[in-house]
C-alpha cells in the first residue's frame, strides 16, 4: 500500500489526473500544497447491468444508463476499482483549507473537475486552475488567476458522452442480431469505417490501364546530361494516369495519343537520330511559406509519416512530454502561439540560423477549425525559453526525444522566413515530338533549414528537392544521348493510413482531435480493419462491408458525412452555451421535424434481411452453365466465405478485399470443390480422407460431418504445401498424436504431438519442443528420449527471470518499479499493476517516468474483462462452497443436537 500523505491545517489540496503530472507540479509548489492524482475519471455511466444502481434496474431505460424520459439525466457510478482512490481523496480533503482542481483545460478535464466536486462534496473553497504548460511560471500564474468550473464545457462533454451512449447502445444490438455478436456502432467510429470501406470499393471497381511514353537523355555539347519526358507527338498530347477513367480503364479524352509498346518502339526508332533543339524555356520564381505549428491531428499525422507511430502512440508520448513539463497541452486544434512563444521562437531563429532567416514581423496563423474548443494554443515546447532538443536527450526516452525534436523544429520553423527559388521548364522539340524537363533550384532555403515535412534530415532533403538543369537558350541544339520506351500502369486510389484517415476526418469536420486515436483503436479492436505491413495502411474486413451496407441501406443518416459534421457543430454550440442541451438530446433521440434515433430504429429488426446485408457481390463469370452463377461473399457468424450457387469456400483471414477478383474467387471455389473429392480411403476406418482449406489454413480431415458428429482433422505442419499432401502424408498427420514407445525408466508412453505452439514430445507430465529439423511424423523413440533427457527451458513463473531494469519505488504503491521480460513480451510492474510495453518500444527506451505513465494508464483502465470474469467466477465458487459448508455444518449440528436430546430423554425415562 502507498503511504498516505500527511496534511496539516493550512495546506491546500491540488488534484490532477495523473501521478506524473502530480510529481511535476509538486516540484513548483511548496509544503503548503498536497498534490494528488484522480487517475483519470473517477466516475462514469454504468458499463453493464451489474453497475446499474438497484433503484433503476426495473426502468425501461436502465440499460442505457441515461433517463431518456426525464431530461436525459445520466446515471453516474464510481467504478469498483476507483473506490480506493476516491476514499484517499476524501481523507486528504478533511484537512485541506482550499481545493484546487488542476485537471486539463479541455472538455474531459473540465468534466473530471466537475465529477470530483460532485463526489467529494467539498465544504471548503474550490478553485479551478488552468494552464497550457506545466512550468513554474504557468502554475504560479494559474494560482494567481483561478476561475470557476465552466458549466458549458462540462455540459458539452456530458452531452457528447450521452449521444455516444445512445448511439452505441441502441444501434450495436441491431448489428449483433443481423451480422454477428460483439460488434459495435459509434457516431464517429461507424463513419470512419464507411470511409475506409468506400475507398476499398473504389479499389475493387478500379480497372487499370497501361500506356507508354518515351524518356530521353539530353546534353548540351557533351556536358551535363538531364532527362526529359515525352509530352506530345505531332500536336497530340500523351496521357498521364489522371486521364483514364478509374472504373473502365478507358481514356476520358479520345483526342489524346495513347501509345502501345509497338508504337512507342517505332516512335523511338523514328526520333533516335533526329535533331533536337530547345523550343521553349520558362524560368519562374516561387515562394513557399512555413507550416503552421502542430495541432493534435497534424502531430498525429506527422508522427505516423516520419516515425510510423500510431495515433495512440503519438498521444502517449506527447502526454508524457506534457506532464513532465516539456511541451504545452497536446489536445488542441488551435494553431495560435502565445506572444511569449513567438518571441522565444524568433530568438532561436536568430541564434541558431542567423538574422537572414528571421522575417521582419512575427507570423500569425489562423485556426481553420470552426470551434477550436480544446486548449487555446498550438503544441509547442514549454516555457519562455525553449529547451534545445540535444539538452534533453539524456532525460528523454528515444521516442520522447524524436517527438520533442519534431515539435521544436516545427515551432521554430513556423517563425522563419519563406523559402525562395526558381522553377525552370525546358521544352525540347525533335521531329514533331515535344519532350519536357522540369528543374528546381533553391535560392534561399528559409524555414526548410529547420524543418521539412515528412523528412528526418532537412539538409539532405534540400539536396533531394533540388533538380538543377543546365543553362540553355531557346533555339539551342541539344544532343540526344538515349531514348527509352517506358510503360506505365494506372494505380488504384491509396488506402487510408492512420495519418490520412485522421486528415480526412478533420477536413470533413467529423470527430475531434482528442478522439481520433481512440476511434482507430476501436475499429482495429473490433476487427473492422486490419493493417498490412506494406505501407502500414488500414484494410477493411468483410465484416466492415456488411456493417456499412446495413447502415447505408437502413440508417443512412447515421453514417452520412454532412449529417455527422453538422452534429459536431451542434455539440460545439452547446459548449459555447448557444444551444440548450436537453432540446438537442430530445431532437436527436425522439425527433422533431425529422425522426430521431429511436424512431429510426423502430421495426428495423423485422425489416432488415440479414442474408441481404451480409452478402457482397463479387461478380458474374463469363460463359454458360452452373459455373457462371453470380459469386458472392457472405459474412457468417464464423467468418466470411465465398458462395456460388451450392458451392462454398472459406476465405483466408486478412486477405485484402480488393484481391478477391472473379478469377481468384473461382480458384478458391475450385480448390474447395477438390476438397470435396477425397485423397483416398483410410485402410483402417474405411472413411474418406480429404484435404480442405479453412479460414485458418489448409488441413486434412477423415470422415464427413454426415458420418461423424465431429470428423477427425489435423493441421498441416509448418512448411507443408497443400499440393504436396497425398493420402500417405494425410494419414500420417491424422495419426498424431503418435506413440513412439515406452520410456525405459518410467514405463510411460512417449508420444509425439503437433500442438498450438508447434510439434513436441510428451512423457507423463514432461514435454519438450521438437527442433525445426525434427518432424513429429518421423521422430524416433531414441530422439524423443534424448530430448526428454535434456533440461527443460522453463517459461513464465516457473522460470522467474531477473528484472531487466529496477527503478525507484512507485509514488502510488511505494514498491520498486521493475521492467520484466514476460512470456508475451516486456512489461513494467509496481507490485500491484502490470503494464505491457506498446508494440515497437524497446526495453532501452523505458525510463522511470515512462514506466509510471504506462502503469497509471493501465490502472486507470481498470482490470481486464478476463480478470474480472475470473474474479467473479472465483467469488461465485467461493460463495457456493461457503453455502455448501454452512448447510453441511447445520445438518451435522442438527443431527448432533437430536442425538443429545434422545440421550437425555432416555436417561430421564
XYZ file of C-alpha atoms in Angstrom, residues 78-643:
566
model
C -17.991 5.174 -9.212
C -16.389 2.007 -10.658
C -15.189 -0.519 -8.090
C -11.510 -0.030 -8.963
C -11.801 3.752 -8.374
C -13.148 3.336 -4.826
C -9.773 3.334 -3.003
C -8.604 6.489 -4.786
C -11.875 8.300 -4.037
C -11.571 7.360 -0.346
C -7.985 8.624 -0.342
C -9.036 11.979 -1.852
C -11.854 12.345 0.696
C -9.399 11.670 3.516
C -6.957 14.309 2.215
C -9.802 16.803 1.784
C -10.681 16.672 5.505
C -7.507 18.588 6.467
C -7.377 20.960 3.497
C -8.288 24.632 3.591
C -8.724 25.032 -0.193
C -9.334 22.597 -3.016
C -7.609 23.346 -6.318
C -8.745 21.368 -9.373
C -5.863 21.383 -11.858
C -7.164 18.984 -14.485
C -6.557 19.622 -18.193
C -8.236 22.587 -19.839
C -10.461 20.751 -22.260
C -13.912 19.189 -22.039
C -12.650 15.976 -20.466
C -10.547 17.856 -17.928
C -13.428 20.184 -17.059
C -15.739 17.175 -16.626
C -13.232 15.410 -14.345
C -13.126 18.506 -12.110
C -16.938 18.671 -12.017
C -17.231 14.976 -11.136
C -14.650 15.418 -8.363
C -16.787 18.181 -6.844
C -19.944 16.072 -7.177
C -18.368 13.044 -5.474
C -16.117 14.697 -2.863
C -18.735 17.346 -1.904
C -16.123 19.796 -0.555
C -17.174 22.237 2.167
C -14.136 24.424 1.583
C -13.456 26.947 -1.219
C -12.976 25.301 -4.627
C -10.821 26.890 -7.300
C -10.207 25.766 -10.875
C -6.608 26.072 -12.105
C -5.974 26.194 -15.842
C -2.668 26.268 -17.712
C -1.367 25.202 -21.133
C 2.039 24.068 -19.940
C 3.444 22.645 -16.714
C 6.132 25.180 -15.902
C 6.713 27.128 -12.688
C 5.577 30.400 -14.265
C 2.399 28.850 -15.671
C 1.465 27.142 -12.385
C 2.057 30.273 -10.279
C 0.114 32.398 -12.765
C -2.790 29.907 -12.608
C -2.768 30.110 -8.790
C -2.947 33.896 -9.042
C -5.858 33.709 -11.504
C -8.130 30.786 -10.576
C -11.630 30.516 -12.047
C -14.820 28.554 -11.518
C -15.706 25.338 -13.318
C -17.047 26.116 -16.798
C -20.562 24.611 -16.838
C -20.840 24.911 -20.626
C -17.721 22.792 -21.192
C -18.948 20.226 -18.653
C -22.343 20.081 -20.334
C -20.707 19.718 -23.773
C -18.678 16.711 -22.584
C -21.725 15.179 -20.895
C -23.916 15.566 -24.000
C -21.233 14.006 -26.203
C -20.978 11.101 -23.786
C -24.772 10.649 -23.740
C -25.102 10.872 -27.543
C -22.345 8.283 -27.961
C -24.014 6.039 -25.372
C -27.460 6.276 -27.017
C -25.993 5.671 -30.460
C -23.772 2.790 -29.399
C -26.185 1.002 -27.054
C -29.181 1.205 -29.401
C -27.517 0.567 -32.774
C -24.983 -2.092 -31.711
C -27.646 -4.716 -30.746
C -29.017 -4.431 -34.290
C -25.585 -5.407 -35.627
C -25.416 -8.334 -33.176
C -28.699 -9.723 -34.443
C -28.168 -9.156 -38.156
C -24.418 -9.711 -38.594
C -22.673 -11.240 -35.581
C -22.198 -10.713 -31.822
C -19.730 -8.346 -30.186
C -19.831 -5.734 -32.938
C -20.225 -2.071 -32.104
C -21.520 1.081 -33.737
C -20.442 4.616 -32.939
C -21.241 8.160 -34.012
C -17.756 8.777 -35.462
C -16.476 5.195 -35.499
C -19.097 3.990 -37.998
C -18.431 6.944 -40.309
C -14.688 6.219 -40.204
C -15.381 2.578 -41.121
C -17.604 3.703 -44.003
C -14.815 5.961 -45.330
C -12.366 3.042 -45.322
C -14.909 0.698 -46.947
C -15.736 3.236 -49.662
C -12.057 3.595 -50.501
C -11.779 -0.205 -50.786
C -14.856 -0.282 -53.044
C -13.100 2.213 -55.320
C -10.075 -0.066 -55.420
C -12.269 -3.091 -56.187
C -14.050 -1.269 -59.005
C -10.774 0.111 -60.366
C -9.760 -1.010 -63.855
C -6.078 -0.481 -64.547
C -4.824 0.932 -67.844
C -1.387 0.706 -69.440
C 0.178 3.433 -71.556
C 3.628 4.026 -72.994
C 5.812 7.049 -73.458
C 9.471 7.883 -74.037
C 12.122 9.178 -71.667
C 15.061 10.929 -73.290
C 18.525 11.754 -72.025
C 19.780 15.061 -73.454
C 23.014 17.010 -73.099
C 24.427 20.368 -74.112
C 27.588 19.955 -76.178
C 28.564 16.766 -74.375
C 28.188 18.444 -70.983
C 25.834 17.674 -68.105
C 23.009 15.333 -69.151
C 19.422 15.601 -67.981
C 16.251 13.625 -68.616
C 13.021 14.820 -70.209
C 9.677 13.091 -70.704
C 7.659 12.918 -73.918
C 4.512 15.087 -73.601
C 3.175 15.266 -77.193
C 3.648 13.969 -80.732
C 2.527 15.911 -83.815
C 0.302 18.140 -81.668
C -1.418 15.327 -79.756
C -0.754 15.155 -76.023
C 0.469 11.953 -74.335
C -1.907 10.979 -71.485
C -0.981 10.654 -67.820
C -2.625 8.469 -65.162
C -5.333 11.011 -64.334
C -6.559 10.961 -67.959
C -8.048 7.455 -67.557
C -11.475 6.557 -66.133
C -10.814 4.541 -62.960
C -13.925 2.372 -63.393
C -13.399 1.449 -67.078
C -9.691 1.963 -67.715
C -10.590 3.940 -70.861
C -9.235 7.332 -71.909
C -11.516 10.197 -70.947
C -10.400 12.308 -73.923
C -10.163 10.412 -77.271
C -8.007 13.213 -78.717
C -5.057 12.159 -76.539
C -2.426 9.921 -78.137
C -2.423 6.507 -76.437
C 0.729 4.584 -77.363
C 1.169 0.843 -77.018
C 4.543 -0.916 -76.829
C 4.884 -1.332 -80.606
C 4.019 2.295 -81.331
C 6.397 3.525 -78.635
C 9.208 1.395 -80.089
C 8.529 2.665 -83.617
C 8.469 6.274 -82.399
C 11.753 5.707 -80.588
C 13.327 4.483 -83.824
C 11.948 7.486 -85.706
C 13.334 10.017 -83.193
C 16.632 8.293 -82.392
C 18.744 10.333 -84.810
C 16.504 13.395 -85.188
C 17.989 16.823 -84.416
C 16.860 18.235 -81.041
C 16.511 21.876 -80.164
C 15.246 23.940 -77.240
C 11.765 25.029 -78.278
C 10.756 26.922 -75.140
C 12.234 27.963 -71.805
C 10.351 29.118 -68.711
C 12.032 30.385 -65.580
C 9.578 31.299 -62.825
C 10.384 32.309 -59.258
C 8.483 30.599 -56.443
C 7.987 31.128 -52.745
C 6.759 28.661 -50.124
C 5.617 29.574 -46.649
C 6.329 27.581 -43.481
C 3.782 25.218 -41.981
C 1.647 26.262 -39.019
C 2.639 24.913 -35.586
C 1.309 21.488 -34.664
C -2.278 20.746 -33.696
C -3.233 17.334 -32.315
C -4.194 15.924 -35.696
C -1.186 17.298 -37.623
C 1.143 15.950 -34.902
C -0.503 12.518 -35.191
C -0.161 12.632 -38.986
C 3.495 13.637 -38.940
C 4.337 11.124 -36.173
C 2.814 8.423 -38.362
C 4.539 9.576 -41.564
C 8.016 10.101 -40.134
C 8.298 7.521 -37.384
C 5.477 5.055 -38.040
C 3.871 5.922 -34.675
C 0.216 5.021 -34.329
C -2.111 7.848 -33.318
C -2.344 6.262 -29.841
C 1.454 6.030 -29.507
C 1.934 9.662 -30.558
C -0.575 10.784 -27.928
C 1.014 8.629 -25.206
C 4.458 10.066 -25.901
C 3.081 13.628 -26.139
C 1.187 13.123 -22.847
C 4.434 12.134 -21.147
C 6.238 15.185 -22.576
C 3.413 17.469 -21.403
C 3.130 16.008 -17.909
C 6.873 16.306 -17.397
C 6.844 19.972 -18.391
C 8.495 19.759 -21.843
C 5.638 20.764 -24.188
C 2.316 22.587 -23.976
C -1.016 20.769 -23.794
C -1.263 18.227 -26.603
C -5.047 18.123 -27.255
C -5.755 21.179 -29.326
C -6.995 22.180 -32.729
C -5.620 25.712 -32.482
C -2.569 26.896 -34.471
C -2.171 30.073 -32.390
C 1.047 30.724 -30.458
C 1.244 32.898 -27.340
C 3.218 36.120 -27.804
C 5.924 34.832 -25.414
C 6.248 31.677 -27.533
C 6.555 33.712 -30.731
C 9.322 35.781 -29.116
C 11.116 32.616 -27.922
C 10.924 31.075 -31.413
C 12.197 34.274 -33.077
C 15.162 34.428 -30.668
C 16.050 30.858 -31.592
C 15.807 31.628 -35.318
C 18.413 34.360 -34.903
C 20.736 32.389 -32.611
C 20.524 29.039 -34.409
C 20.172 30.033 -38.072
C 21.087 33.709 -38.436
C 19.312 37.059 -38.841
C 18.618 36.490 -42.542
C 16.233 33.674 -41.571
C 14.078 35.931 -39.398
C 11.126 37.666 -41.124
C 10.545 41.347 -40.385
C 7.389 40.684 -38.352
C 6.031 37.689 -36.402
C 3.919 35.198 -38.318
C 0.273 34.841 -37.243
C -1.606 31.626 -38.024
C -5.373 31.454 -38.184
C -7.074 28.335 -36.856
C -9.087 26.715 -39.652
C -11.322 24.636 -37.376
C -14.684 26.331 -36.711
C -14.544 25.916 -32.964
C -11.123 25.181 -31.578
C -12.664 24.261 -28.270
C -9.737 22.445 -26.685
C -6.633 24.293 -25.433
C -6.202 27.723 -26.962
C -2.619 27.373 -28.181
C -0.785 25.122 -30.642
C 1.542 22.337 -29.436
C 4.973 23.814 -28.813
C 7.949 23.468 -26.439
C 7.034 24.667 -22.930
C 8.331 27.807 -21.269
C 9.502 31.246 -22.367
C 12.841 29.805 -23.434
C 12.587 26.579 -25.445
C 14.994 23.856 -24.350
C 17.218 22.732 -27.216
C 16.458 19.106 -28.144
C 20.051 17.979 -27.555
C 19.984 19.349 -23.998
C 17.136 16.932 -23.176
C 18.441 13.830 -24.979
C 19.709 12.186 -21.761
C 16.427 12.889 -19.916
C 14.011 11.607 -22.538
C 13.297 8.170 -23.959
C 14.199 7.783 -27.661
C 10.526 8.167 -28.666
C 10.091 11.241 -26.459
C 13.235 12.777 -27.929
C 12.028 12.179 -31.511
C 8.665 13.809 -30.828
C 10.108 16.736 -28.868
C 12.650 17.344 -31.659
C 9.806 17.320 -34.201
C 7.702 19.799 -32.176
C 10.709 22.066 -31.545
C 11.640 22.216 -35.244
C 8.088 22.792 -36.437
C 7.544 25.593 -33.878
C 10.802 27.374 -34.727
C 10.294 26.892 -38.478
C 6.823 28.458 -38.213
C 8.525 31.799 -37.396
C 11.185 31.603 -40.112
C 11.437 33.332 -43.492
C 9.887 31.929 -46.675
C 11.849 29.564 -48.890
C 12.631 31.063 -52.317
C 13.770 29.565 -55.569
C 13.164 29.126 -59.298
C 11.256 26.527 -61.305
C 12.737 26.010 -64.754
C 10.861 24.217 -67.570
C 12.720 23.268 -70.756
C 10.726 22.109 -73.807
C 12.716 20.148 -76.437
C 11.463 19.517 -79.982
C 12.565 16.543 -82.113
C 10.779 15.714 -85.389
C 7.332 16.793 -84.161
C 7.770 15.247 -80.696
C 7.965 17.501 -77.625
C 9.900 16.478 -74.501
C 9.770 18.418 -71.254
C 12.224 18.658 -68.344
C 11.364 20.404 -65.094
C 14.039 21.635 -62.736
C 14.028 23.390 -59.429
C 16.659 25.426 -57.641
C 16.552 26.751 -54.100
C 17.989 30.253 -53.820
C 17.220 30.694 -50.140
C 16.049 27.705 -48.010
C 14.346 29.798 -45.312
C 12.289 27.602 -42.969
C 13.431 24.466 -44.851
C 16.745 24.747 -42.998
C 14.912 23.749 -39.818
C 12.000 21.621 -40.894
C 10.858 19.671 -43.948
C 7.509 17.929 -43.593
C 7.850 14.162 -43.743
C 11.679 14.240 -43.616
C 14.121 13.295 -40.854
C 17.060 15.215 -42.300
C 16.235 18.695 -43.664
C 19.766 19.174 -45.061
C 19.722 16.023 -47.191
C 16.119 16.675 -48.186
C 17.079 20.097 -49.543
C 19.525 18.376 -51.881
C 16.860 15.863 -52.933
C 14.370 18.623 -53.632
C 16.723 20.455 -55.992
C 16.808 19.328 -59.623
C 19.350 21.521 -61.393
C 19.094 21.824 -65.172
C 21.888 23.187 -67.386
C 21.692 26.744 -68.635
C 20.243 26.742 -72.176
C 18.652 29.217 -74.539
C 15.710 28.964 -76.941
C 16.770 27.562 -80.314
C 19.938 25.966 -78.952
C 20.693 22.483 -80.351
C 20.998 19.567 -77.890
C 22.420 16.103 -78.240
C 20.061 13.157 -77.676
C 22.189 10.584 -75.846
C 19.490 7.921 -75.314
C 15.785 7.255 -75.726
C 13.934 4.667 -73.664
C 10.367 3.486 -74.185
C 8.628 3.147 -70.849
C 5.318 1.614 -69.805
C 3.079 2.951 -67.046
C 0.114 1.323 -65.319
C -2.521 3.380 -63.550
C -2.848 2.659 -59.832
C -5.996 2.452 -57.678
C -6.524 5.117 -55.008
C -4.347 4.594 -51.944
C -5.839 3.046 -48.852
C -6.059 5.168 -45.724
C -3.173 5.177 -43.286
C -3.782 6.394 -39.742
C -2.396 9.774 -40.802
C -4.536 10.164 -43.938
C -7.689 8.930 -42.142
C -7.129 11.492 -39.392
C -6.653 14.207 -42.017
C -9.801 13.169 -43.908
C -11.956 13.163 -40.769
C -10.624 16.553 -39.704
C -11.176 18.093 -43.148
C -14.771 16.836 -43.126
C -15.351 18.261 -39.637
C -16.054 14.817 -38.149
C -14.818 13.975 -34.668
C -12.334 15.948 -32.615
C -8.526 15.732 -32.161
C -8.791 14.017 -28.790
C -10.974 11.231 -30.250
C -9.054 10.152 -33.369
C -6.636 7.825 -31.559
C -9.439 6.035 -29.698
C -11.519 5.725 -32.910
C -8.652 3.979 -34.727
C -8.027 1.743 -31.685
C -11.710 0.758 -31.609
C -12.054 -0.143 -35.293
C -8.887 -2.257 -35.045
C -10.064 -3.968 -31.845
C -13.497 -4.744 -33.337
C -11.767 -6.205 -36.404
C -13.427 -3.790 -38.796
C -9.964 -3.105 -40.185
C -6.527 -4.668 -40.072
C -3.082 -3.419 -41.007
C -0.828 -4.766 -43.712
C 2.916 -4.425 -43.427
C 3.417 -2.838 -46.816
C 2.562 0.804 -46.290
C 1.119 0.271 -42.793
C -2.353 1.029 -44.180
C -5.855 0.256 -42.870
C -7.628 -2.511 -44.787
C -11.355 -3.132 -44.156
C -12.601 -6.628 -43.345
C -15.718 -8.150 -44.905
C -17.448 -7.552 -41.571
C -16.859 -3.818 -42.119
C -18.503 -4.156 -45.558
C -21.568 -5.839 -44.022
C -21.889 -3.211 -41.263
C -21.540 -0.347 -43.758
C -24.110 -1.958 -46.091
C -26.615 -2.287 -43.256
C -26.176 1.298 -42.047
C -26.128 2.829 -45.557
C -29.276 0.976 -46.615
C -31.352 1.214 -43.440
C -29.908 4.039 -41.274
C -28.279 6.330 -43.871
C -28.340 9.490 -41.737
C -26.204 7.842 -39.073
C -23.290 7.406 -41.494
C -23.933 10.492 -43.618
C -20.785 12.649 -43.623
C -22.578 16.005 -43.693
C -25.078 14.910 -41.024
C -22.238 13.799 -38.730
C -20.298 17.036 -39.299
C -23.434 19.088 -38.504
C -23.853 17.102 -35.289
C -20.293 18.118 -34.411
C -21.184 21.790 -34.963
C -24.283 21.471 -32.775
C -22.307 19.832 -29.985
C -19.789 22.670 -30.233
C -22.661 25.181 -29.971
C -23.620 23.573 -26.630
C -20.029 24.092 -25.411
C -20.429 27.806 -26.192
C -23.789 27.994 -24.448
C -25.609 28.753 -27.715
C -27.862 25.680 -27.654
C -29.935 24.030 -24.926
C -28.583 20.550 -24.274
C -31.958 18.962 -23.350
C -33.593 20.274 -26.537
C -30.733 18.911 -28.581
C -30.899 15.432 -26.957
C -34.700 15.401 -27.290
C -34.432 16.086 -31.040
C -31.578 13.616 -31.530
C -33.285 10.727 -29.746
C -37.040 11.285 -30.156
C -37.015 13.519 -33.234
C -38.798 16.730 -34.126
C -39.395 17.602 -37.775
C -37.326 14.572 -38.725
C -37.361 11.174 -36.984
C -34.943 10.700 -34.096
C -32.731 7.723 -33.330
C -35.467 5.818 -31.505
C -37.922 6.189 -34.407
C -35.277 5.271 -36.973
C -34.594 2.013 -35.163
C -38.246 1.019 -34.732
C -39.150 -2.177 -36.604
C -35.656 -2.406 -38.121
C -35.153 -5.877 -36.636
C -38.096 -7.152 -38.687
C -37.355 -5.060 -41.793
C -33.698 -5.970 -42.283
C -32.876 -9.189 -44.124
C -29.651 -10.500 -42.577
C -28.806 -12.501 -45.723
C -29.060 -9.363 -47.824
C -26.811 -7.108 -45.707
C -24.256 -9.888 -45.153
C -23.830 -10.597 -48.873
C -21.367 -8.719 -51.103
C -21.357 -9.282 -54.863
C -18.011 -10.265 -56.391
C -19.345 -10.622 -59.950
C -20.631 -12.993 -62.595
C -18.167 -15.132 -64.590
C -18.416 -15.186 -68.368
C -19.808 -18.324 -70.067
C -22.699 -20.688 -69.550
C -23.908 -23.257 -67.033
C -23.718 -23.529 -63.248
C -20.147 -22.185 -63.111
C -21.409 -18.800 -64.370
C -23.764 -18.113 -61.479
C -23.055 -14.911 -59.563
C -20.350 -15.150 -56.900
C -20.981 -13.567 -53.517
C -19.032 -13.135 -50.336
C -21.137 -13.966 -47.309
C -20.295 -12.748 -43.815
C -21.227 -15.557 -41.433
C -21.016 -15.817 -37.661
C -17.784 -17.777 -38.006
C -16.162 -15.655 -40.674
C -16.555 -14.725 -44.353
C -16.873 -17.294 -47.144
C -17.453 -17.439 -50.893
C -20.773 -18.615 -52.279
